[in-house]
XYZ file of C-alpha atoms in Angstrom:
110
model
C 0.048 0.444 0.630
C 3.025 2.335 0.034
C 1.670 3.579 -3.692
C -2.084 4.828 -1.827
C -0.087 6.421 1.220
C 2.093 8.516 -1.683
C -1.321 9.638 -3.331
C -2.554 10.544 -0.150
C 0.525 12.394 1.040
C 0.200 14.092 -1.910
C -3.794 15.439 -1.987
C -2.569 16.543 1.385
C 0.198 18.830 0.504
C -1.733 20.139 -2.613
C -5.012 20.567 0.004
C -2.564 23.043 1.945
C -1.068 24.542 -1.269
C -4.897 25.736 -1.898
C -5.971 26.723 1.813
C -2.090 29.030 1.947
C -3.963 30.122 -1.533
C -7.620 30.734 -0.137
C -6.037 32.184 2.669
C -3.539 34.169 1.358
C -6.312 35.970 -1.075
C -8.640 36.199 1.822
C -6.247 37.998 3.533
C -5.382 40.068 -0.132
C -9.205 41.166 0.069
C -9.243 41.863 3.598
C -6.493 43.959 2.855
C -7.396 45.529 -0.228
C -10.894 46.539 1.613
C -8.947 47.958 3.731
C -7.021 50.358 1.563
C -10.303 51.155 -0.099
C -12.119 52.788 2.829
C -8.481 54.204 3.663
C -8.710 55.762 0.161
C -12.684 56.552 -0.084
C -11.428 58.493 3.842
C -9.048 60.674 2.275
C -12.023 61.378 -0.843
C -14.290 62.129 1.790
C -12.499 64.373 3.580
C -11.438 66.194 0.508
C -15.012 66.208 -0.927
C -15.930 67.952 3.008
C -12.685 70.100 2.402
C -13.935 71.403 -0.828
C -18.082 71.418 0.593
C -16.465 73.465 3.198
C -14.642 75.690 0.898
C -17.721 76.585 -0.858
C -19.759 76.658 2.012
C -17.110 80.006 2.892
C -17.365 81.580 -0.673
C -21.382 80.805 0.019
C -20.876 82.988 3.306
C -18.942 85.559 1.251
C -20.867 86.331 -1.697
C -23.943 86.215 0.512
C -22.892 88.991 2.660
C -21.747 90.615 -0.017
C -25.058 90.720 -1.711
C -26.784 91.800 1.605
C -24.530 94.742 1.883
C -24.808 95.903 -2.209
C -28.824 95.172 -1.047
C -28.561 97.467 2.093
C -26.068 100.263 0.114
C -29.046 100.465 -3.535
C -31.975 100.473 -0.128
C -29.520 103.655 0.932
C -29.271 105.354 -2.584
C -32.856 104.454 -2.937
C -33.710 106.358 0.307
C -30.867 109.005 -0.925
C -32.833 109.378 -4.767
C -36.385 109.947 -2.925
C -35.185 112.525 -0.626
C -33.562 113.738 -2.750
C -36.635 113.655 -4.865
C -38.371 115.706 -2.300
C -36.165 118.175 -2.079
C -35.717 118.835 -5.691
C -39.654 119.412 -4.626
C -39.746 121.373 -2.511
C -37.306 123.992 -4.157
C -39.534 123.681 -7.623
C -42.371 124.255 -5.629
C -40.832 127.320 -3.586
C -39.528 128.623 -6.780
C -43.157 128.691 -8.570
C -43.882 130.362 -5.692
C -41.356 133.207 -5.099
C -42.286 134.244 -9.040
C -45.920 134.407 -8.830
C -45.120 136.434 -5.400
C -43.478 138.627 -8.081
C -45.975 138.147 -10.223
C -48.145 139.406 -7.940
C -46.408 142.331 -7.184
C -45.743 143.118 -10.253
C -49.638 143.440 -10.964
C -50.176 144.605 -7.519
C -47.574 147.367 -8.712
C -48.463 147.879 -11.774
C -52.646 148.113 -10.469
C -51.822 150.999 -8.231
C-alpha cells in the first residue's frame, strides 16, 4: 500500500497549498478592503474640504449681496430724499415767481 500512501500525502500537500492560497486571497481581500476604506476616507475628507470651501465662498457671496442690497436701499432712500428736496425747491421757486408776478401786477395796479 505504499503507492496509495504516497498519493494521499500528495493530496494532503495539494490541500495545504490550496488552503494557503485561499488564506492569502482572504488576506489580500481584507487588505484591499482596508485600502479602499482608507482611500474612500481620504476622498471623503477631500470632498468635505471642498464643501467647506464652497460654503465659505457662499457665505462671502451672501454677505456681499446683503451689503449690495443695503447700499441699493440707501441709494434709493437718498434718491427719494433728493426728489423730495428738488420738488420742495421747485415749489418754492414757483411760489416766489407767483409772488413776484402778483407784486408786479399789484404795483401796476397801483
